[in-house]
PDB file of C-alpha atoms and ligand atoms in Angstrom:
ATOM      1  CA  MET A   1     -87.735  51.011 124.002  1.00 39.00           C
ATOM      2  CA  THR A   2     -90.377  50.358 121.957  1.00 39.00           C
ATOM      3  CA  SER A   3     -93.439  52.360 122.633  1.00 42.00           C
ATOM      4  CA  LEU A   4     -96.907  50.974 122.863  1.00 43.00           C
ATOM      5  CA  LEU A   5     -98.227  52.559 120.035  1.00 48.00           C
ATOM      6  CA  GLN A   6     -95.317  50.569 118.106  1.00 50.00           C
ATOM      7  CA  ALA A   7     -95.485  47.267 119.536  1.00 63.00           C
ATOM      8  CA  GLY A   8     -97.442  44.332 117.692  1.00 81.00           C
ATOM      9  CA  MET A   9    -100.043  42.668 119.871  1.00 89.00           C
ATOM     10  CA  GLU A  10    -102.058  39.547 119.367  1.00 93.00           C
ATOM     11  CA  VAL A  11    -105.721  40.177 119.029  1.00 96.00           C
ATOM     12  CA  LYS A  12    -108.319  37.183 119.987  1.00 97.00           C
ATOM     13  CA  LEU A  13    -111.559  37.671 118.117  1.00 98.00           C
ATOM     14  CA  ARG A  14    -114.755  35.533 118.721  1.00 98.00           C
ATOM     15  CA  ILE A  15    -116.478  36.308 115.244  1.00 98.00           C
ATOM     16  CA  PHE A  16    -120.418  34.823 114.923  1.00 98.00           C
ATOM     17  CA  ARG A  17    -120.353  32.474 111.678  1.00 98.00           C
ATOM     18  CA  PHE A  18    -123.477  30.879 109.899  1.00 98.00           C
ATOM     19  CA  ASP A  19    -123.877  29.857 106.424  1.00 97.00           C
ATOM     20  CA  PRO A  20    -127.740  29.470 105.976  1.00 95.00           C
ATOM     21  CA  THR A  21    -127.256  27.051 103.061  1.00 95.00           C
ATOM     22  CA  ARG A  22    -125.155  24.905 105.169  1.00 95.00           C
ATOM     23  CA  ASP A  23    -125.234  25.054 108.678  1.00 97.00           C
ATOM     24  CA  GLU A  24    -128.439  23.907 111.023  1.00 97.00           C
ATOM     25  CA  ARG A  25    -127.580  26.844 113.832  1.00 97.00           C
ATOM     26  CA  PRO A  26    -125.066  29.852 114.080  1.00 98.00           C
ATOM     27  CA  ARG A  27    -121.978  29.408 116.008  1.00 98.00           C
ATOM     28  CA  PHE A  28    -118.813  31.254 117.277  1.00 98.00           C
ATOM     29  CA  GLN A  29    -115.014  30.970 115.793  1.00 98.00           C
ATOM     30  CA  THR A  30    -111.924  32.085 117.616  1.00 98.00           C
ATOM     31  CA  TYR A  31    -109.125  33.721 115.137  1.00 98.00           C
ATOM     32  CA  GLU A  32    -105.764  34.997 116.711  1.00 97.00           C
ATOM     33  CA  VAL A  33    -104.418  37.319 114.712  1.00 96.00           C
ATOM     34  CA  GLU A  34    -100.795  39.849 115.262  1.00 95.00           C
ATOM     35  CA  ALA A  35    -102.040  43.679 114.911  1.00 96.00           C
ATOM     36  CA  ASP A  36    -100.784  47.045 115.783  1.00 95.00           C
ATOM     37  CA  PRO A  37    -102.114  48.709 118.605  1.00 95.00           C
ATOM     38  CA  MET A  38    -103.453  51.194 115.876  1.00 96.00           C
ATOM     39  CA  ASP A  39    -104.808  48.746 113.823  1.00 97.00           C
ATOM     40  CA  ARG A  40    -108.799  48.924 112.983  1.00 97.00           C
ATOM     41  CA  LEU A  41    -110.748  45.918 113.530  1.00 98.00           C
ATOM     42  CA  LEU A  42    -111.235  45.751 109.925  1.00 98.00           C
ATOM     43  CA  ASP A  43    -107.763  45.405 109.230  1.00 98.00           C
ATOM     44  CA  CYS A  44    -107.688  41.898 111.534  1.00 98.00           C
ATOM     45  CA  LEU A  45    -110.864  40.836 109.716  1.00 98.00           C
ATOM     46  CA  ASN A  46    -109.043  41.197 106.565  1.00 98.00           C
ATOM     47  CA  ARG A  47    -105.612  39.831 107.996  1.00 97.00           C
ATOM     48  CA  ILE A  48    -108.221  36.647 108.901  1.00 98.00           C
ATOM     49  CA  ARG A  49    -109.668  36.414 105.612  1.00 98.00           C
ATOM     50  CA  TRP A  50    -106.555  36.608 103.432  1.00 97.00           C
ATOM     51  CA  GLU A  51    -103.991  34.483 106.176  1.00 97.00           C
ATOM     52  CA  GLN A  52    -106.159  32.303 107.805  1.00 97.00           C
ATOM     53  CA  ASP A  53    -110.178  31.417 106.765  1.00 98.00           C
ATOM     54  CA  PRO A  54    -110.774  33.132 103.308  1.00 97.00           C
ATOM     55  CA  THR A  55    -114.428  31.579 103.943  1.00 97.00           C
ATOM     56  CA  LEU A  56    -114.783  34.348 106.515  1.00 98.00           C
ATOM     57  CA  SER A  57    -117.636  37.031 104.881  1.00 98.00           C
ATOM     58  CA  PHE A  58    -118.441  40.792 105.607  1.00 98.00           C
ATOM     59  CA  ARG A  59    -118.665  43.731 103.469  1.00 98.00           C
ATOM     60  CA  TRP A  60    -116.446  46.822 103.686  1.00 98.00           C
ATOM     61  CA  SER A  61    -115.575  49.126 100.844  1.00 98.00           C
ATOM     62  CA  CYS A  62    -113.724  52.264 101.556  1.00 98.00           C
ATOM     63  CA  GLY A  63    -112.206  51.509 104.826  1.00 97.00           C
ATOM     64  CA  HIS A  64    -112.912  55.200 106.097  1.00 97.00           C
ATOM     65  CA  GLY A  65    -116.362  55.384 107.785  1.00 98.00           C
ATOM     66  CA  ILE A  66    -117.740  56.825 104.492  1.00 98.00           C
ATOM     67  CA  CYS A  67    -119.899  53.761 102.613  1.00 98.00           C
ATOM     68  CA  GLY A  68    -121.188  52.743 105.435  1.00 98.00           C
ATOM     69  CA  SER A  69    -120.864  49.102 104.159  1.00 98.00           C
ATOM     70  CA  ASP A  70    -119.052  47.521 107.397  1.00 98.00           C
ATOM     71  CA  GLY A  71    -121.476  48.091 110.495  1.00 98.00           C
ATOM     72  CA  MET A  72    -121.783  44.804 112.726  1.00 98.00           C
ATOM     73  CA  ARG A  73    -122.011  44.210 116.403  1.00 98.00           C
ATOM     74  CA  ILE A  74    -118.861  44.930 117.925  1.00 98.00           C
ATOM     75  CA  ASN A  75    -118.458  43.767 121.960  1.00 97.00           C
ATOM     76  CA  GLY A  76    -122.208  44.376 121.870  1.00 97.00           C
ATOM     77  CA  VAL A  77    -122.632  47.362 120.658  1.00 97.00           C
ATOM     78  CA  CYS A  78    -123.132  48.556 116.998  1.00 98.00           C
ATOM     79  CA  GLY A  79    -120.271  50.113 115.004  1.00 98.00           C
ATOM     80  CA  LEU A  80    -117.919  50.527 112.124  1.00 98.00           C
ATOM     81  CA  ALA A  81    -115.281  47.972 111.799  1.00 98.00           C
ATOM     82  CA  CYS A  82    -113.275  50.393 110.387  1.00 98.00           C
ATOM     83  CA  GLN A  83    -113.580  52.957 113.163  1.00 98.00           C
ATOM     84  CA  LYS A  84    -112.750  50.500 115.489  1.00 97.00           C
ATOM     85  CA  LEU A  85    -109.128  50.804 116.617  1.00 97.00           C
ATOM     86  CA  VAL A  86    -107.387  48.007 118.156  1.00 96.00           C
ATOM     87  CA  LYS A  87    -106.207  49.556 121.097  1.00 94.00           C
ATOM     88  CA  ASP A  88    -109.330  50.125 122.326  1.00 95.00           C
ATOM     89  CA  LEU A  89    -110.831  47.192 122.197  1.00 92.00           C
ATOM     90  CA  GLU A  90    -110.006  45.162 125.276  1.00 84.00           C
ATOM     91  CA  GLY A  91    -109.490  41.226 125.459  1.00 90.00           C
ATOM     92  CA  GLU A  92    -111.382  38.889 123.428  1.00 96.00           C
ATOM     93  CA  VAL A  93    -113.253  40.594 120.991  1.00 98.00           C
ATOM     94  CA  LEU A  94    -116.791  39.538 120.341  1.00 98.00           C
ATOM     95  CA  VAL A  95    -117.702  40.147 116.534  1.00 98.00           C
ATOM     96  CA  GLU A  96    -121.554  39.780 115.754  1.00 98.00           C
ATOM     97  CA  PRO A  97    -123.667  40.552 112.743  1.00 98.00           C
ATOM     98  CA  LEU A  98    -125.806  43.933 112.954  1.00 98.00           C
ATOM     99  CA  PRO A  99    -129.112  42.697 114.856  1.00 96.00           C
ATOM    100  CA  VAL A 100    -132.497  43.607 113.767  1.00 95.00           C
ATOM    101  CA  PHE A 101    -131.502  42.264 109.992  1.00 96.00           C
ATOM    102  CA  LYS A 102    -131.374  38.423 108.578  1.00 96.00           C
ATOM    103  CA  VAL A 103    -128.052  36.853 108.080  1.00 97.00           C
ATOM    104  CA  VAL A 104    -126.750  36.231 104.602  1.00 98.00           C
ATOM    105  CA  LYS A 105    -123.728  35.041 105.621  1.00 98.00           C
ATOM    106  CA  ASP A 106    -121.529  35.175 108.775  1.00 98.00           C
ATOM    107  CA  LEU A 107    -121.214  39.286 109.214  1.00 98.00           C
ATOM    108  CA  VAL A 108    -123.299  39.874 106.172  1.00 98.00           C
ATOM    109  CA  VAL A 109    -126.943  41.170 106.913  1.00 98.00           C
ATOM    110  CA  ASP A 110    -129.936  41.421 104.046  1.00 97.00           C
ATOM    111  CA  LEU A 111    -130.245  45.542 103.987  1.00 97.00           C
ATOM    112  CA  GLY A 112    -133.273  44.849 101.331  1.00 97.00           C
ATOM    113  CA  PRO A 113    -135.867  45.781 104.104  1.00 95.00           C
ATOM    114  CA  PHE A 114    -133.825  48.452 105.682  1.00 97.00           C
ATOM    115  CA  PHE A 115    -133.621  50.493 102.019  1.00 97.00           C
ATOM    116  CA  GLU A 116    -137.197  49.464 101.276  1.00 97.00           C
ATOM    117  CA  LYS A 117    -138.085  51.845 104.367  1.00 97.00           C
ATOM    118  CA  TYR A 118    -135.735  54.314 103.643  1.00 97.00           C
ATOM    119  CA  HIS A 119    -137.140  54.801  99.931  1.00 97.00           C
ATOM    120  CA  SER A 120    -140.602  54.990 101.396  1.00 97.00           C
ATOM    121  CA  MET A 121    -139.481  58.365 102.790  1.00 97.00           C
ATOM    122  CA  LYS A 122    -139.075  59.752  99.498  1.00 97.00           C
ATOM    123  CA  PRO A 123    -135.365  60.384  99.890  1.00 97.00           C
ATOM    124  CA  TYR A 124    -134.993  63.320  97.382  1.00 97.00           C
ATOM    125  CA  LEU A 125    -135.981  66.941  96.653  1.00 96.00           C
ATOM    126  CA  ILE A 126    -139.963  67.309  95.947  1.00 97.00           C
ATOM    127  CA  THR A 127    -140.514  70.904  94.270  1.00 96.00           C
ATOM    128  CA  LYS A 128    -144.191  71.689  93.089  1.00 95.00           C
ATOM    129  CA  THR A 129    -143.182  75.782  92.501  1.00 95.00           C
ATOM    130  CA  PRO A 130    -141.907  76.683  88.946  1.00 95.00           C
ATOM    131  CA  PRO A 131    -138.064  76.433  89.038  1.00 91.00           C
ATOM    132  CA  PRO A 132    -136.121  79.417  88.836  1.00 93.00           C
ATOM    133  CA  GLU A 133    -134.043  80.773  86.422  1.00 92.00           C
ATOM    134  CA  ARG A 134    -131.275  79.873  88.246  1.00 92.00           C
ATOM    135  CA  GLU A 135    -130.417  76.897  90.993  1.00 91.00           C
ATOM    136  CA  ARG A 136    -132.822  77.101  93.994  1.00 93.00           C
ATOM    137  CA  ARG A 137    -130.847  78.613  96.635  1.00 93.00           C
ATOM    138  CA  GLN A 138    -130.446  77.997 100.203  1.00 95.00           C
ATOM    139  CA  GLY A 139    -128.991  80.786 102.943  1.00 96.00           C
ATOM    140  CA  PRO A 140    -126.509  79.278 105.560  1.00 97.00           C
ATOM    141  CA  GLU A 141    -128.621  79.501 108.275  1.00 97.00           C
ATOM    142  CA  ASP A 142    -131.152  76.965 106.118  1.00 97.00           C
ATOM    143  CA  GLN A 143    -128.407  75.026 105.685  1.00 96.00           C
ATOM    144  CA  GLN A 144    -127.006  74.533 109.028  1.00 97.00           C
ATOM    145  CA  LEU A 145    -130.386  73.432 109.978  1.00 96.00           C
ATOM    146  CA  ILE A 146    -129.512  70.029 107.832  1.00 97.00           C
ATOM    147  CA  GLU A 147    -126.107  70.021 107.958  1.00 97.00           C
ATOM    148  CA  ASP A 148    -126.073  67.005 110.615  1.00 98.00           C
ATOM    149  CA  SER A 149    -128.394  64.705 108.724  1.00 98.00           C
ATOM    150  CA  ILE A 150    -126.763  64.848 105.501  1.00 97.00           C
ATOM    151  CA  ARG A 151    -123.392  62.986 106.996  1.00 98.00           C
ATOM    152  CA  CYS A 152    -125.756  59.777 107.423  1.00 98.00           C
ATOM    153  CA  ILE A 153    -123.756  56.901 105.471  1.00 98.00           C
ATOM    154  CA  LEU A 154    -127.168  54.616 106.004  1.00 98.00           C
ATOM    155  CA  CYS A 155    -124.524  52.318 107.838  1.00 98.00           C
ATOM    156  CA  GLY A 156    -127.752  50.617 109.739  1.00 98.00           C
ATOM    157  CA  CYS A 157    -126.367  50.840 113.083  1.00 98.00           C
ATOM    158  CA  CYS A 158    -129.091  53.057 114.675  1.00 98.00           C
ATOM    159  CA  THR A 159    -131.963  50.942 113.356  1.00 97.00           C
ATOM    160  CA  ALA A 160    -130.101  47.923 114.459  1.00 97.00           C
ATOM    161  CA  SER A 161    -129.909  49.058 117.869  1.00 98.00           C
ATOM    162  CA  CYS A 162    -133.302  50.572 118.106  1.00 97.00           C
ATOM    163  CA  PRO A 163    -134.752  48.711 121.135  1.00 96.00           C
ATOM    164  CA  VAL A 164    -138.291  48.940 118.894  1.00 95.00           C
ATOM    165  CA  ASN A 165    -136.441  47.562 116.083  1.00 95.00           C
ATOM    166  CA  GLN A 166    -135.248  44.667 117.752  1.00 93.00           C
ATOM    167  CA  ASN A 167    -138.811  43.662 119.110  1.00 88.00           C
ATOM    168  CA  GLN A 168    -140.214  41.243 116.553  1.00 70.00           C
ATOM    169  CA  GLU A 169    -143.910  42.725 116.953  1.00 66.00           C
ATOM    170  CA  THR A 170    -143.082  46.371 116.107  1.00 68.00           C
ATOM    171  CA  GLU A 171    -140.789  45.086 112.670  1.00 75.00           C
ATOM    172  CA  SER A 172    -142.809  47.327 110.529  1.00 91.00           C
ATOM    173  CA  TYR A 173    -141.558  50.412 112.917  1.00 95.00           C
ATOM    174  CA  VAL A 174    -139.594  52.439 109.865  1.00 96.00           C
ATOM    175  CA  GLY A 175    -136.531  52.876 112.234  1.00 97.00           C
ATOM    176  CA  PRO A 176    -134.155  56.124 113.176  1.00 98.00           C
ATOM    177  CA  ALA A 177    -132.548  55.918 109.537  1.00 98.00           C
ATOM    178  CA  ALA A 178    -135.228  56.478 107.273  1.00 98.00           C
ATOM    179  CA  LEU A 179    -136.755  59.372 109.776  1.00 98.00           C
ATOM    180  CA  VAL A 180    -132.787  61.115 109.662  1.00 98.00           C
ATOM    181  CA  ARG A 181    -133.163  61.048 106.118  1.00 98.00           C
ATOM    182  CA  ALA A 182    -137.193  62.336 106.156  1.00 98.00           C
ATOM    183  CA  PHE A 183    -135.623  65.016 108.743  1.00 98.00           C
ATOM    184  CA  ARG A 184    -132.905  66.222 105.937  1.00 98.00           C
ATOM    185  CA  TYR A 185    -135.782  66.638 103.357  1.00 97.00           C
ATOM    186  CA  LEU A 186    -138.646  68.109 105.701  1.00 96.00           C
ATOM    187  CA  TYR A 187    -136.702  70.537 106.540  1.00 97.00           C
ATOM    188  CA  ASP A 188    -134.915  71.383 103.744  1.00 97.00           C
ATOM    189  CA  SER A 189    -136.143  75.143 102.805  1.00 96.00           C
ATOM    190  CA  ARG A 190    -135.825  74.275  99.257  1.00 97.00           C
ATOM    191  CA  ASP A 191    -138.201  71.036  99.487  1.00 97.00           C
ATOM    192  CA  GLU A 192    -141.935  71.173  99.094  1.00 96.00           C
ATOM    193  CA  GLY A 193    -142.980  67.529  99.406  1.00 95.00           C
ATOM    194  CA  PHE A 194    -144.187  67.636 103.331  1.00 94.00           C
ATOM    195  CA  GLU A 195    -147.345  66.726 102.246  1.00 93.00           C
ATOM    196  CA  GLU A 196    -146.177  63.520 100.698  1.00 94.00           C
ATOM    197  CA  ARG A 197    -144.330  62.296 103.353  1.00 95.00           C
ATOM    198  CA  LEU A 198    -147.064  62.704 105.885  1.00 93.00           C
ATOM    199  CA  SER A 199    -148.218  59.330 104.627  1.00 92.00           C
ATOM    200  CA  VAL A 200    -145.257  57.125 106.114  1.00 94.00           C
ATOM    201  CA  LEU A 201    -144.416  59.422 108.801  1.00 97.00           C
ATOM    202  CA  ASP A 202    -147.870  60.121 110.645  1.00 96.00           C
ATOM    203  CA  ARG A 203    -148.329  56.280 111.830  1.00 95.00           C
ATOM    204  CA  LYS A 204    -147.885  54.918 114.293  1.00 94.00           C
ATOM    205  CA  ASP A 205    -144.835  52.995 112.817  1.00 95.00           C
ATOM    206  CA  GLY A 206    -143.674  55.701 111.039  1.00 97.00           C
ATOM    207  CA  VAL A 207    -142.232  58.654 112.930  1.00 97.00           C
ATOM    208  CA  TRP A 208    -144.871  58.155 116.091  1.00 97.00           C
ATOM    209  CA  GLY A 209    -143.245  54.177 116.601  1.00 96.00           C
ATOM    210  CA  CYS A 210    -139.987  55.967 118.100  1.00 97.00           C
ATOM    211  CA  GLN A 211    -140.364  55.431 121.962  1.00 96.00           C
ATOM    212  CA  THR A 212    -137.194  57.543 122.388  1.00 97.00           C
ATOM    213  CA  HIS A 213    -134.640  55.341 123.675  1.00 97.00           C
ATOM    214  CA  TRP A 214    -131.652  57.266 122.464  1.00 98.00           C
ATOM    215  CA  LYS A 215    -129.862  53.988 121.440  1.00 98.00           C
ATOM    216  CA  CYS A 216    -129.867  54.983 117.963  1.00 98.00           C
ATOM    217  CA  THR A 217    -128.077  58.737 118.792  1.00 98.00           C
ATOM    218  CA  GLU A 218    -125.462  56.491 121.303  1.00 98.00           C
ATOM    219  CA  VAL A 219    -124.255  54.573 118.338  1.00 98.00           C
ATOM    220  CA  CYS A 220    -124.123  56.729 115.361  1.00 98.00           C
ATOM    221  CA  PRO A 221    -120.455  56.743 113.691  1.00 98.00           C
ATOM    222  CA  LYS A 222    -121.374  59.893 112.527  1.00 98.00           C
ATOM    223  CA  GLU A 223    -122.739  61.920 115.378  1.00 98.00           C
ATOM    224  CA  ILE A 224    -125.657  62.528 114.276  1.00 98.00           C
ATOM    225  CA  PRO A 225    -128.175  64.050 116.974  1.00 98.00           C
ATOM    226  CA  VAL A 226    -130.902  61.138 115.492  1.00 98.00           C
ATOM    227  CA  THR A 227    -133.081  61.048 118.454  1.00 98.00           C
ATOM    228  CA  LYS A 228    -133.134  64.925 118.327  1.00 98.00           C
ATOM    229  CA  GLU A 229    -134.127  64.619 114.833  1.00 98.00           C
ATOM    230  CA  ILE A 230    -136.601  62.314 115.168  1.00 98.00           C
ATOM    231  CA  GLY A 231    -138.101  64.675 118.065  1.00 98.00           C
ATOM    232  CA  LEU A 232    -138.468  67.528 115.315  1.00 98.00           C
ATOM    233  CA  ILE A 233    -140.551  65.982 112.941  1.00 98.00           C
ATOM    234  CA  LYS A 234    -142.943  65.001 116.101  1.00 97.00           C
ATOM    235  CA  ARG A 235    -143.226  68.436 116.393  1.00 96.00           C
ATOM    236  CA  ARG A 236    -143.605  69.455 113.084  1.00 95.00           C
ATOM    237  CA  LEU A 237    -146.876  67.132 112.655  1.00 95.00           C
ATOM    238  CA  TYR A 238    -148.123  68.156 115.969  1.00 93.00           C
ATOM    239  CA  GLU A 239    -147.942  71.759 114.876  1.00 91.00           C
ATOM    240  CA  ARG A 240    -149.701  70.763 111.487  1.00 87.00           C
ATOM    241  CA  LYS A 241    -152.617  69.409 113.367  1.00 82.00           C
ATOM    242  CA  ARG A 242    -152.606  71.883 116.051  1.00 81.00           C
ATOM    243  CA  PHE A 243    -151.936  75.032 113.663  1.00 78.00           C
ATOM    244  CA  PRO A 244    -153.883  74.059 110.158  1.00 70.00           C
TER     245      PRO A 244
HETATM  246 FE1  SF4 B   1    -125.817  55.263 110.581  1.00 67.48          FE
HETATM  247 FE2  SF4 B   1    -126.028  57.368 111.823  1.00 67.48          FE
HETATM  248 FE3  SF4 B   1    -127.168  56.998 109.393  1.00 67.48          FE
HETATM  249 FE4  SF4 B   1    -127.733  55.830 111.542  1.00 67.48          FE
HETATM  250  S1  SF4 B   1    -127.845  57.820 111.180  1.00 67.48           S
HETATM  251  S2  SF4 B   1    -127.709  54.864 109.589  1.00 67.48           S
HETATM  252  S3  SF4 B   1    -125.917  55.350 112.379  1.00 67.48           S
HETATM  253  S4  SF4 B   1    -124.687  57.394 109.861  1.00 67.48           S
HETATM  254 FE1  FES B   2    -116.753  52.259 104.550  1.00 67.48          FE
HETATM  255 FE2  FES B   2    -116.242  51.493 106.921  1.00 67.48          FE
HETATM  256  S1  FES B   2    -115.800  50.204 104.769  1.00 67.48           S
HETATM  257  S2  FES B   2    -117.617  52.922 106.339  1.00 67.48           S
END
């Protein structure tokens, strides 16, 4: 008898389509593809593009949860198409671009503003003291503190899911992904750039823009405790004011 995991199955996908250079408004198009239960949603999208409709646009690169380029909204929840197995998707699968960002075409969004906010956090090691003779060393305990945040692949799923970012009136909020990167350096025992990052962090559209909705933590495909790390940045700023 063929086991369920070997059996091929028909998957129905309802996919957001929009080409702003030609279409007046977005629409949804339904496709059906043969898939194995252990195939990923990314495999289904590729099959559609290769065998049925080469006009369907979406991004992907590594296919293994590393590059962060195939973030999209799948049945209402942001995630990576390469990490969603067909066997875990129920009924007709609704596939949309990441919300918050402007659509370039179909499932491809403009991440320019996302990376601008990311760069505003000065995402690199800042040092003031003269370099030691050999490398700047870090002990295992200090490394442990930043280990989760280092896993961030900048997929944008957290920022796209954040209710504050989704609110048009607060679009200047830097968003959780940029704050995770700020955390990664603020809590790095070798970094000396705290004061330099203050001007973008200590603002109502900086770390104080976070309203602790926890959506970022729920969707992060790398299981980073995003909300907790944002809370630790808030605490660090608060302590600096309280005990200058
Ligand atoms: Fe993606 Fe998680 Fe990084 Fe946000 S924190 S950009 S969800 S990997
Ligand atoms: Fe690279 Fe999914 S394709 S993370």
